[in-house]
Tab-separated table of C-alpha atoms and ligand atoms in Angstrom:
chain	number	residue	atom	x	y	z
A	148	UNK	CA	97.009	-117.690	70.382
A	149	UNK	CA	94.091	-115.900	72.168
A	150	UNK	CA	92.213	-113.372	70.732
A	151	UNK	CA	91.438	-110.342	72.980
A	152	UNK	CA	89.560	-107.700	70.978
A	153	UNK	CA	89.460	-107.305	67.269
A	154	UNK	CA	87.751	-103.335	65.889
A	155	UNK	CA	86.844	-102.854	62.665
A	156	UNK	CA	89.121	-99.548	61.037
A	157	UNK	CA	87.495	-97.722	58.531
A	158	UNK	CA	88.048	-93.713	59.782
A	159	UNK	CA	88.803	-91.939	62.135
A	160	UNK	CA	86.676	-92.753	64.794
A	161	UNK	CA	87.874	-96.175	64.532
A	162	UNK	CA	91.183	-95.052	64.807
A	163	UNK	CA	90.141	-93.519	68.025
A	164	UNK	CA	88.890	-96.850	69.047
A	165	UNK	CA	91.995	-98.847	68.018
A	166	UNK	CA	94.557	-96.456	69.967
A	167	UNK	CA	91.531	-96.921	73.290
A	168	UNK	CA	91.305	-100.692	72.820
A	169	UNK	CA	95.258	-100.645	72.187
A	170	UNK	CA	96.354	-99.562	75.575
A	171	UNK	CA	93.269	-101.157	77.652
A	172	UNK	CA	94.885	-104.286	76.599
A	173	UNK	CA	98.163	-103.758	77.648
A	174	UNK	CA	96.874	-101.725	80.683
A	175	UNK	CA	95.353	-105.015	81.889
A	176	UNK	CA	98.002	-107.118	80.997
A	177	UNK	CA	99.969	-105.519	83.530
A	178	UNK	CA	102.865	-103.566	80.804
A	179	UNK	CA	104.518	-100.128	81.743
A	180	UNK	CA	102.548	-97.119	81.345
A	181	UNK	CA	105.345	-96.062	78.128
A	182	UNK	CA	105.182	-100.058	77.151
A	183	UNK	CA	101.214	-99.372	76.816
A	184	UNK	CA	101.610	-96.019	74.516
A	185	UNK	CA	104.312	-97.361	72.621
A	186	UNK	CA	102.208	-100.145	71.498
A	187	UNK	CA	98.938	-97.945	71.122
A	188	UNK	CA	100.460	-95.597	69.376
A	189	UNK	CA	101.955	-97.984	66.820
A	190	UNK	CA	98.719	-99.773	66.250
A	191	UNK	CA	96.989	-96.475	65.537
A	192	UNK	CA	100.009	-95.121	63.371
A	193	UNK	CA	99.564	-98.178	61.394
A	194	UNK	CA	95.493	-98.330	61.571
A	195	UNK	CA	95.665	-94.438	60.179
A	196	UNK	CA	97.684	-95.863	56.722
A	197	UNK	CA	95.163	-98.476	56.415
A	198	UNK	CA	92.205	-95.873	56.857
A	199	UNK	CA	94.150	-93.096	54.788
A	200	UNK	CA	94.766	-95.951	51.851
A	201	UNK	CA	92.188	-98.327	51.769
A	202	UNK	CA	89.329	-97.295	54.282
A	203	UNK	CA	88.600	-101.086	54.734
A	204	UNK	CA	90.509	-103.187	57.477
A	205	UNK	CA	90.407	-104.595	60.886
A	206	UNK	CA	92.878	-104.553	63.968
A	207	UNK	CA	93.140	-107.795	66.096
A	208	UNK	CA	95.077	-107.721	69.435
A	209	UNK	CA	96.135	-111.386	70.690
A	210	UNK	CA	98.322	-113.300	73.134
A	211	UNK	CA	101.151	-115.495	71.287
A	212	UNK	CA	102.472	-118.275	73.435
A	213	UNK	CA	101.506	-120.996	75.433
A	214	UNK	CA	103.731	-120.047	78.366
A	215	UNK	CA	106.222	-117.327	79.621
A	216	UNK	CA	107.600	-115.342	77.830
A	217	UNK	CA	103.661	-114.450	75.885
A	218	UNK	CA	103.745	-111.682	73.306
A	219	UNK	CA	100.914	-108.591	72.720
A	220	UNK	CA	100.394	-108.798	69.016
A	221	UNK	CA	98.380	-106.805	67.033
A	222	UNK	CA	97.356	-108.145	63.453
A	223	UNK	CA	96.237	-105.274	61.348
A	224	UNK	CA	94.881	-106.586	57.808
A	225	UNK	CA	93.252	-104.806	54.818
A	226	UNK	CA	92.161	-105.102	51.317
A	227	UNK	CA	95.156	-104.131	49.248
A	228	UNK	CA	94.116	-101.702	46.567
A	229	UNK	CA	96.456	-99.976	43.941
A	230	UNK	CA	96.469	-97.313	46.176
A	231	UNK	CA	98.362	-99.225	48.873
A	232	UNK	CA	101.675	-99.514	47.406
A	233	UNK	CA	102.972	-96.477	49.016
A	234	UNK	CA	101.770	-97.717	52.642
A	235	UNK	CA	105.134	-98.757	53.788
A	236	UNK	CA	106.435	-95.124	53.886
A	237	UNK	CA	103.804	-94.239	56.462
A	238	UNK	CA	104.821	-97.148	58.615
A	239	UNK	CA	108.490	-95.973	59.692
A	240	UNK	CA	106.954	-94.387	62.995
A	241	UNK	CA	105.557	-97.539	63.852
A	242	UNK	CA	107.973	-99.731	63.224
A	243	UNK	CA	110.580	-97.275	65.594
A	244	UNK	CA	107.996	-97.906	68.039
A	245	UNK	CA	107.604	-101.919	68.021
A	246	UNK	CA	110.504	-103.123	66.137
A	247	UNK	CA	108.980	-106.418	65.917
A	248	UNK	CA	107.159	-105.564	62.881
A	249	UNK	CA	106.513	-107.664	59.473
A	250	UNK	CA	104.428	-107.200	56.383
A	251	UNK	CA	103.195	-109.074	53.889
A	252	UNK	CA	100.358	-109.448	51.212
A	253	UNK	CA	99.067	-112.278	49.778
A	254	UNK	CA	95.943	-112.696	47.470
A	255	UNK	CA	94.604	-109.100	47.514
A	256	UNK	CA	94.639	-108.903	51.615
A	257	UNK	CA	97.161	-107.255	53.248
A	258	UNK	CA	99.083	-108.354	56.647
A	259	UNK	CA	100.781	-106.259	58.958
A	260	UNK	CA	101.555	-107.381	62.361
A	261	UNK	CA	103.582	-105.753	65.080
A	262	UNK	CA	104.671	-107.978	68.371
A	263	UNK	CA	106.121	-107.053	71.921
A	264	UNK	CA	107.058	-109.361	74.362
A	265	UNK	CA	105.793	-109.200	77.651
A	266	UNK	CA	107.930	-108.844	80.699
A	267	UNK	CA	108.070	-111.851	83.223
A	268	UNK	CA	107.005	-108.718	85.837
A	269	UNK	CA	104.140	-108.043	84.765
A	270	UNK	CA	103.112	-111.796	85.963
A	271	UNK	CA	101.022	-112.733	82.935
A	272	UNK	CA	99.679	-116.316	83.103
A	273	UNK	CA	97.216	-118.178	81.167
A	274	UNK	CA	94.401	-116.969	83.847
A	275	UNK	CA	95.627	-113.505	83.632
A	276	UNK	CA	95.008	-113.643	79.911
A	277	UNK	CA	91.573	-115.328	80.020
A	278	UNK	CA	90.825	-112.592	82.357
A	279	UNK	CA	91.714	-109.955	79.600
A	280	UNK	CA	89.606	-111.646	77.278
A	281	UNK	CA	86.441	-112.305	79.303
A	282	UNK	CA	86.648	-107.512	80.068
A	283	UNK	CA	86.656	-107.362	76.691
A	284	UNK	CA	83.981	-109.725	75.899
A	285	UNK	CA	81.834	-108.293	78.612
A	286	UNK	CA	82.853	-104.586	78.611
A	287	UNK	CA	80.129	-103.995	75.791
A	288	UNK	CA	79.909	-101.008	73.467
A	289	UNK	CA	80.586	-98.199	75.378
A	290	UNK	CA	78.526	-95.624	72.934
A	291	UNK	CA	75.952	-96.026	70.042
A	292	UNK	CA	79.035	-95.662	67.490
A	293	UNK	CA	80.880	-98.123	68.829
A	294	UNK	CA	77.933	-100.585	69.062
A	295	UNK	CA	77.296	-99.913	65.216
A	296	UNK	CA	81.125	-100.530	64.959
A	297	UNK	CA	80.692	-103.896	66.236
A	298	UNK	CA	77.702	-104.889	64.623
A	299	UNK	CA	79.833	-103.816	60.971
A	300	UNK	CA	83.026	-105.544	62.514
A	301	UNK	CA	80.825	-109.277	62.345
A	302	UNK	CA	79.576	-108.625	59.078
A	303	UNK	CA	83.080	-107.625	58.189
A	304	UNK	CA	84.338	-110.779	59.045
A	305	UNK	CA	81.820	-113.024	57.886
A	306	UNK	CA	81.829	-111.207	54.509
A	307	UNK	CA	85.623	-111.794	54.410
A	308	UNK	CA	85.095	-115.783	55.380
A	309	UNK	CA	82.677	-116.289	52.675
A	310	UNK	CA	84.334	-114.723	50.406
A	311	UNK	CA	87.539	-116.515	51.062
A	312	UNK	CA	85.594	-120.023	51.166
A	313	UNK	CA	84.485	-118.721	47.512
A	314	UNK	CA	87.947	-117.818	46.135
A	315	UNK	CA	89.078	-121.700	47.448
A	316	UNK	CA	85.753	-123.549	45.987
A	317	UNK	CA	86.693	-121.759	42.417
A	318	UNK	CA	90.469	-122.414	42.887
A	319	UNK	CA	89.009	-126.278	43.561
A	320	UNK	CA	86.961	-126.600	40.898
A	321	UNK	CA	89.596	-125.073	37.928
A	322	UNK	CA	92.134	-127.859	39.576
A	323	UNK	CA	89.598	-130.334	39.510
A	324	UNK	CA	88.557	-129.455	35.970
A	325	UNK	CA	91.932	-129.302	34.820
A	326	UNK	CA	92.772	-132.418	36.335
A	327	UNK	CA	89.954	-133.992	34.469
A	328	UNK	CA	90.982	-132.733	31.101
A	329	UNK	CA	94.653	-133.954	31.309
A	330	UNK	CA	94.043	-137.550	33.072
A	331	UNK	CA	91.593	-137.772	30.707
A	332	UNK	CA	93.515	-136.790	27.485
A	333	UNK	CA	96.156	-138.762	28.825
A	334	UNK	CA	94.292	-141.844	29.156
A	335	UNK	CA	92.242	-142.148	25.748
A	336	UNK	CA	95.663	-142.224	23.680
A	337	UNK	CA	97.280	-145.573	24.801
A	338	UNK	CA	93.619	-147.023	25.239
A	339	UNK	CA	93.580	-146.336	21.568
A	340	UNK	CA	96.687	-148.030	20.693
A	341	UNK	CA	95.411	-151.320	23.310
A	342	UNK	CA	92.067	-151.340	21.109
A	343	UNK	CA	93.766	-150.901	17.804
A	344	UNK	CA	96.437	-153.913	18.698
A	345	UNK	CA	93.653	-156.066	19.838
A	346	UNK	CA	91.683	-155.526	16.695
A	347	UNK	CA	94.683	-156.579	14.678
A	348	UNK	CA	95.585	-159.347	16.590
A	349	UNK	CA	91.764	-160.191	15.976
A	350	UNK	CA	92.290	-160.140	12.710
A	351	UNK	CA	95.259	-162.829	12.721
A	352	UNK	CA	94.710	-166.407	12.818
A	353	UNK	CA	94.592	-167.775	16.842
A	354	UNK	CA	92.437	-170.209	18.606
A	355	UNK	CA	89.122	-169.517	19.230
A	356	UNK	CA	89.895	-169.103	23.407
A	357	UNK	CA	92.163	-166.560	21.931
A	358	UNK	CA	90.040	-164.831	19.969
A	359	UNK	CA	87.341	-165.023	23.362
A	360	UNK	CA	89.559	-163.360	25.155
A	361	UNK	CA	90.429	-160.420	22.919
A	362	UNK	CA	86.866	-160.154	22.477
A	363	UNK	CA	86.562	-159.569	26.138
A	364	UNK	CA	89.556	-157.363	26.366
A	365	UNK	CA	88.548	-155.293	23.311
A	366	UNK	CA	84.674	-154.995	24.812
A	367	UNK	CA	86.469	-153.817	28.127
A	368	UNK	CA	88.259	-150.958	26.238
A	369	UNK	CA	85.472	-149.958	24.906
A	370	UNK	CA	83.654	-149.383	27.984
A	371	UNK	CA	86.599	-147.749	29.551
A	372	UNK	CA	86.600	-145.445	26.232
A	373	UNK	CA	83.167	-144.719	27.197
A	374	UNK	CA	83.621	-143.915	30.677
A	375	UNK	CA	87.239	-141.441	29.645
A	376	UNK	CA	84.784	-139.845	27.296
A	377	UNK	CA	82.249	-139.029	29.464
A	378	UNK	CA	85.116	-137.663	31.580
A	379	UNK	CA	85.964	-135.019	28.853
A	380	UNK	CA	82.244	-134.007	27.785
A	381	UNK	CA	82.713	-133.274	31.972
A	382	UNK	CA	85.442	-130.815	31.627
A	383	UNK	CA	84.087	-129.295	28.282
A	384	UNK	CA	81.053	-128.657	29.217
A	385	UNK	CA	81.876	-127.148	32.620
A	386	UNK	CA	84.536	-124.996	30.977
A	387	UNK	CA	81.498	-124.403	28.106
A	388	UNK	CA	83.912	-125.323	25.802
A	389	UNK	CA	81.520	-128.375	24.394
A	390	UNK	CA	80.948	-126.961	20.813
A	391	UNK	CA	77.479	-128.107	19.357
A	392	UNK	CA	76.911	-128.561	15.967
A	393	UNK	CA	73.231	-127.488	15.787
A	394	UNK	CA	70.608	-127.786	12.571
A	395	UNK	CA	67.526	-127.994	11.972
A	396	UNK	CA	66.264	-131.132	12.004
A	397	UNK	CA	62.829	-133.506	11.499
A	398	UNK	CA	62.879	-134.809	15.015
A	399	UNK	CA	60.543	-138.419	13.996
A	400	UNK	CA	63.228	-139.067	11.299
A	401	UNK	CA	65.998	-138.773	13.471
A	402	UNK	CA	64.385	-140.743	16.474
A	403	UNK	CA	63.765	-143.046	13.834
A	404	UNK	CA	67.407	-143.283	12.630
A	405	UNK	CA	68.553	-143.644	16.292
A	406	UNK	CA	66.083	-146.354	17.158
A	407	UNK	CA	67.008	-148.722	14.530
A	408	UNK	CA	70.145	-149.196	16.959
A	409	UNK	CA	68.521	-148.921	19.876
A	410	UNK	CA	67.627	-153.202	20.194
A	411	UNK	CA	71.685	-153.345	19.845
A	412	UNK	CA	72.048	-151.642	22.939
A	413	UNK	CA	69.273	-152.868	25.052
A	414	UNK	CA	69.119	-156.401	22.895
A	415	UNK	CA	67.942	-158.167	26.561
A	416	UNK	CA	64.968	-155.474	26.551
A	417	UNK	CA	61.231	-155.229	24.986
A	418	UNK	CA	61.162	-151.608	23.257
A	419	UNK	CA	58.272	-150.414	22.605
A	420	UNK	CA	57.952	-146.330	20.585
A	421	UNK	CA	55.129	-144.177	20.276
A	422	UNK	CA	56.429	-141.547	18.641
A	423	UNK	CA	53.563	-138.346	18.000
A	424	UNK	CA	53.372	-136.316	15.032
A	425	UNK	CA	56.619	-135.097	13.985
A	426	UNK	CA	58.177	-131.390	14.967
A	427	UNK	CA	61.393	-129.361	13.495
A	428	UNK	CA	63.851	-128.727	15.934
A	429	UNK	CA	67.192	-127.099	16.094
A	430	UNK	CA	69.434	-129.702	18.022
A	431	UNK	CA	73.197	-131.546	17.976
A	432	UNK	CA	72.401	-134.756	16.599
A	433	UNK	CA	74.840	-136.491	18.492
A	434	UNK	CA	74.444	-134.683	21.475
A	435	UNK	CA	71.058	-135.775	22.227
A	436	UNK	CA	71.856	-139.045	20.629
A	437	UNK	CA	73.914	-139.676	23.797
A	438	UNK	CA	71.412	-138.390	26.256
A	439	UNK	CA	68.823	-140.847	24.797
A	440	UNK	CA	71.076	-143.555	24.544
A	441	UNK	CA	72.266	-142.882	28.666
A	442	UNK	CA	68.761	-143.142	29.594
A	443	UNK	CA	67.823	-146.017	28.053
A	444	UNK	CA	70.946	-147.715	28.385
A	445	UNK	CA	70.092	-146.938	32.394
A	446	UNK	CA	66.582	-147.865	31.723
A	447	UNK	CA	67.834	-151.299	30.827
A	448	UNK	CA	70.757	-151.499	33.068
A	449	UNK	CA	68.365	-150.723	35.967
A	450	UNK	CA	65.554	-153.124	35.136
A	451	UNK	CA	65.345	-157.026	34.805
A	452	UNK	CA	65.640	-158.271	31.534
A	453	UNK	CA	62.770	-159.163	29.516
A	454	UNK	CA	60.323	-155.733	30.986
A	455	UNK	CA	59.825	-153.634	28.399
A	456	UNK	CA	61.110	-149.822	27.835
A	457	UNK	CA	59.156	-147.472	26.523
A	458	UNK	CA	59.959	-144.226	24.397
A	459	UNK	CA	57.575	-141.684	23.482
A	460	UNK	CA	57.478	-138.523	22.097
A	461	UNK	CA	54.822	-135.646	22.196
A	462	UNK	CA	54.499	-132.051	21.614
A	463	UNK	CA	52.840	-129.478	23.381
A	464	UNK	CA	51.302	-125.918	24.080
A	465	UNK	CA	54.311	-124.560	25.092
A	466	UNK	CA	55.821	-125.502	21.967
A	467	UNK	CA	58.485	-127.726	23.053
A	468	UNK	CA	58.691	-131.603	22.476
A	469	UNK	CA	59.079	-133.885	24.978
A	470	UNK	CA	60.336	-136.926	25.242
A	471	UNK	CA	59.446	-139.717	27.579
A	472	UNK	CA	61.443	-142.895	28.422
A	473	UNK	CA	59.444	-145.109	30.695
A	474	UNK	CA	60.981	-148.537	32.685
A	475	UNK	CA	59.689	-151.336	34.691
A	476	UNK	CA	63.194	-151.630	37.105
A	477	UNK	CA	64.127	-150.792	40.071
A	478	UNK	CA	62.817	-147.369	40.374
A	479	UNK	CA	63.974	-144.579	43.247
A	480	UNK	CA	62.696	-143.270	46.513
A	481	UNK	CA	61.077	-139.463	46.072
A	482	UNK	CA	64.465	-138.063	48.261
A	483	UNK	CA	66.698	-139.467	45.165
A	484	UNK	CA	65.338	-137.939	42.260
A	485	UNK	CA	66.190	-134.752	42.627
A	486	UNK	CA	69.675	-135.896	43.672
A	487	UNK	CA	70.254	-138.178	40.107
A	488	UNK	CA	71.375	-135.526	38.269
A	489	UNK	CA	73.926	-134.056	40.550
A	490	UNK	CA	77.550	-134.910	39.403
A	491	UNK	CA	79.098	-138.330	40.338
A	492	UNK	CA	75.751	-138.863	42.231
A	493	UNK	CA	74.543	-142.501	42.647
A	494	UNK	CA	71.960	-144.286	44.996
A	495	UNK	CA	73.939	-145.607	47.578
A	496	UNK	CA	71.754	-148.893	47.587
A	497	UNK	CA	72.526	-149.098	43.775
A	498	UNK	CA	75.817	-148.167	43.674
A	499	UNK	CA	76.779	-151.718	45.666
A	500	UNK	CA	74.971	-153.852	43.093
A	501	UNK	CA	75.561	-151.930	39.552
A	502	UNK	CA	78.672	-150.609	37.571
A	503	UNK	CA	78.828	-146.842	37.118
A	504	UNK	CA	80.276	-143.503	37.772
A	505	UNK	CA	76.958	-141.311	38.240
A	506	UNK	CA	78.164	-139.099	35.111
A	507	UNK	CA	75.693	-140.201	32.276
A	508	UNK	CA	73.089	-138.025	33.733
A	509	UNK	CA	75.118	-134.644	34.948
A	510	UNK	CA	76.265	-135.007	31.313
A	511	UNK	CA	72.731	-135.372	29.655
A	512	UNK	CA	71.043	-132.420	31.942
A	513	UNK	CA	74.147	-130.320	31.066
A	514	UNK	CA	73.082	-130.949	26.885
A	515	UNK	CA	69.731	-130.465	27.340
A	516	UNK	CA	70.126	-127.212	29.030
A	517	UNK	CA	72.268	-126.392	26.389
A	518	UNK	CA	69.422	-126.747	23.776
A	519	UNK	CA	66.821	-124.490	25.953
A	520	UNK	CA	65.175	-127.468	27.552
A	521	UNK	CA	64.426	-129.418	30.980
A	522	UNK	CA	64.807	-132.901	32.201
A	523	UNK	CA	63.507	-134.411	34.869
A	524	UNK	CA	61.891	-137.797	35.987
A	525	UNK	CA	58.927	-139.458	37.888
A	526	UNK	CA	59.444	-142.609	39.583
A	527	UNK	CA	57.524	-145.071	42.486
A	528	UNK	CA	60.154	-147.139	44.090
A	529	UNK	CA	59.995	-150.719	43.254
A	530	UNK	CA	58.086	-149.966	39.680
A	531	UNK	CA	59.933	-147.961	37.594
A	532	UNK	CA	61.399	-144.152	36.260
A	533	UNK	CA	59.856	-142.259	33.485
A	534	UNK	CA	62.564	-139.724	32.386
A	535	UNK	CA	61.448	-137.216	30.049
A	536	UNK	CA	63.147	-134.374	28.693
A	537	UNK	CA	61.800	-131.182	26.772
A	538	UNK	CA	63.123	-129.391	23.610
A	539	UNK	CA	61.859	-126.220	22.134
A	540	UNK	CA	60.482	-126.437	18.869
A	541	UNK	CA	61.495	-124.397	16.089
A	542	UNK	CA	58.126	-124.774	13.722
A	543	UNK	CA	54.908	-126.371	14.101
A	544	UNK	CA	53.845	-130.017	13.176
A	545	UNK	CA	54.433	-131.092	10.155
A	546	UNK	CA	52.776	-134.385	9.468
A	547	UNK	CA	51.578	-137.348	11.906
A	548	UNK	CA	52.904	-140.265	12.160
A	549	UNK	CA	52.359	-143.152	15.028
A	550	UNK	CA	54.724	-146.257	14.991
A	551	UNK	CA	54.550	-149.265	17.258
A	552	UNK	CA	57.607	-151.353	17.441
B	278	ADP	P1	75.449	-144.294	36.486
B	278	ADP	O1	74.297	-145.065	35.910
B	278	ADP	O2	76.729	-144.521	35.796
B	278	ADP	O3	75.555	-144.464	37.966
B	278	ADP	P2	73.929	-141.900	35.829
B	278	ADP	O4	74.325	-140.470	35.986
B	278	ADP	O5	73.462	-142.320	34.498
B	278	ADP	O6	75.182	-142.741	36.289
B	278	ADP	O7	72.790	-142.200	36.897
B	278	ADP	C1	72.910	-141.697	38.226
B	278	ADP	C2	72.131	-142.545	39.213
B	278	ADP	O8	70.723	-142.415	38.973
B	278	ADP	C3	72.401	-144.044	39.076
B	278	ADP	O9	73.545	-144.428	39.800
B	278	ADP	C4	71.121	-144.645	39.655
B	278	ADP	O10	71.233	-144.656	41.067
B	278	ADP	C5	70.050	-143.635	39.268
B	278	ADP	N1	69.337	-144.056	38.036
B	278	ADP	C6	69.525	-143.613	36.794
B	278	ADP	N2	68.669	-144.172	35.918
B	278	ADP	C7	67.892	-145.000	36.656
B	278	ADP	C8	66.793	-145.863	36.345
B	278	ADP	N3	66.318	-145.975	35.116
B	278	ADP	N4	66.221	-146.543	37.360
B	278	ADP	C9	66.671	-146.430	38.631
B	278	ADP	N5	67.705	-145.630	38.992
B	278	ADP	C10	68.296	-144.925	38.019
């Protein structure tokens, strides 16, 4: 296919352009002087629907075929509106005139395209037709109007090719999401039955290899429980379906709660708390139990064992609390961090040498945002992250109280 001239057709002056652009074409291409106002006239009669219906469309004339016998096609399409149900009626002219004629619509954009072949006589060739293309190219606008026309026909186009790179990015994303709800749904329920058997065969008498091993197997669920869960927080919270059960809540006594189980999960790890006065604030426990619990879990999965993690909290001006969780690992390069909390994001470098998914902290930015607050993190390669996150407070301090663990 080559593309000869494309006009934008909006009114009537366009239409004036169409029916002019029309029979240049096939004026150059070497058709009969009744071939050339056959096909002109078609094109317009079609081009004045589109402008009488919808006022927004755009006529393309093109070659079809590689080698004799090549076709003149023009491609009219539109934005279909309710309007332009009854534009078939107005076609009947047209379509007497070029009987090669189809329509169609498809998503909201309309499609109708009429085709003539092209006698061997008129000696069209592949030069001929490059010819054609380069007149049009370099004819120019041949008034002001039809310079403006031009201008309006790119941004015509490139508003139609974003906006068609849109429509398939959302269509992407719903297939992706709902792809990630059902493989995930689909998953958890015979993990569930695997963990539950291996519990019970846990619980009847075998060797103590046995029991090893169903240790290991039953740890390995768990994990892959872990990571199908993370899945569907994914999917709920992009569809904002994640409910959150919100109260008011003494944030030092619920740290407090959450740290006594903190050594479990980082038991090869020195933690250290500093925890400032306490604050009320209105959060999901849970929810921000898991964001704590995926940063320091990475805090310890990214640092050798032994250095010590550090959580503090601290309240400020602004009257949010924040909430600091400090490592001695690996650390990241200034071009990473704001990368980390991208979805499925990783650092390529760590991705080789450590287990993950790069969802923990997509997930944990999407809660906190949820709750009204920020996260973020400071890091020098080599020496460590500090992540810290904020949340608003609801009232002010209540009572100090400074613990050192
Ligand atoms: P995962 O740890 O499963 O890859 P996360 O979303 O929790 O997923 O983290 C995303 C990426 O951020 C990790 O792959 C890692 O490259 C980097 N990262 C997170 N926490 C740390 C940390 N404490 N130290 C160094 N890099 C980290």
């Amino acid at each position: 296919m080559t593309q000869l001239v494309q006009v934008a057709v909006e009114n009537e002056m366009d239409l004036a352009l169409a029916y002019k652009k029309s029979i240049k074409a096939a004026e150059l291409l070497g058709l009969s002087i009744s071939t050339q106002t056959s096909f002109a006239t078609a094109v317009s009669e079609v081009c004045r629907e589109v402008i009488d219906k919808t006022h927004e469309g755009s006529v393309s004339i093109e070659i079809h075929g590689k080698k004799e016998p090549f076709q003149i096609v023009a491609i009219i399409t539109y934005k279909e509106t309710p309007k332009v149900g009854s534009l078939e009626a107005g076609l009947k002219y047209a379509r007497k005139l070029v009987p090669q004629f189809s329509s169609s619509v498809l998503n909201g954009k309309g499609t109708i395209i009429l085709q003539m072949g092209i006698p061997r006589a008129s000696l069209v060739n592949s030069e001929k037709i490059l010819a054609v293309k380069n007149y049009f190219e370099n004819a120019g606008p041949n008034t002001p109007y039809e310079e403006v026309r031009q201008r309006n026909l790119q941004l015509f186009l490139t508003n139609e090719k974003s906006e068609l790179a849109l429509w398939q990015s959302e269509y992407l994303n719903e297939q992706k999401n709902e792809f990630l709800s059902v493989a995930s749904h689909e998953l958890r329920t015979p993990l569930t039955i695997l963990k539950a058997f291996t519990q019970l065969a846990l619980r009847s008498e075998c060797s103590p290899v046995t029991v090893a091993y169903l240790k290991k197997v039953d740890a390995q669920a768990t994990k892959m429980q872990m990571l199908i869960q993370q899945l569907m927080d994914i999917s709920k919270l992009e569809n904002r379906e994640a409910d959150y059960n919100k109260e008011q809540t003494d944030f030092n006594s619920f740290l407090n709660e959450i740290i006594e189980l903190i050594p479990q999960l980082v038991s090869s790890h020195e933690l250290m708390i500093d925890l400032d006065e306490s604050v009320i604030v209105s959060i999901d426990k849970l929810r921000i139990e898991q964001v704590i619990h995926n940063i320091i879990g990475n805090a310890a999965k990214y640092s050798p064992n032994n250095r010590q993690i550090r959580l503090s909290s601290k309240s400020n001006s602004n009257k949010e609390v924040i909430v600091s969780i400090q490592d001695y690992g690996i650390g990241m390069s200034p071009t990473e961090l704001h990368k980390i909390f991208d979805k499925f994001y990783r650092v390529e470098q760590v991705s080789r040498k450590y287990n993950g998914l790069g969802m923990g902290l997509y997930i944990s930015s999407k809660i906190i945002a949820d709750h009204g607050g920020k996260i973020w993190v400071e890091s020098v390669e080599g020496s460590g992250c500090t992540f810290s996150f904020s949340i608003p407070l609801i009232i002010i301090p209540v009572k100090k109280e400074r613990i050192t663990v």
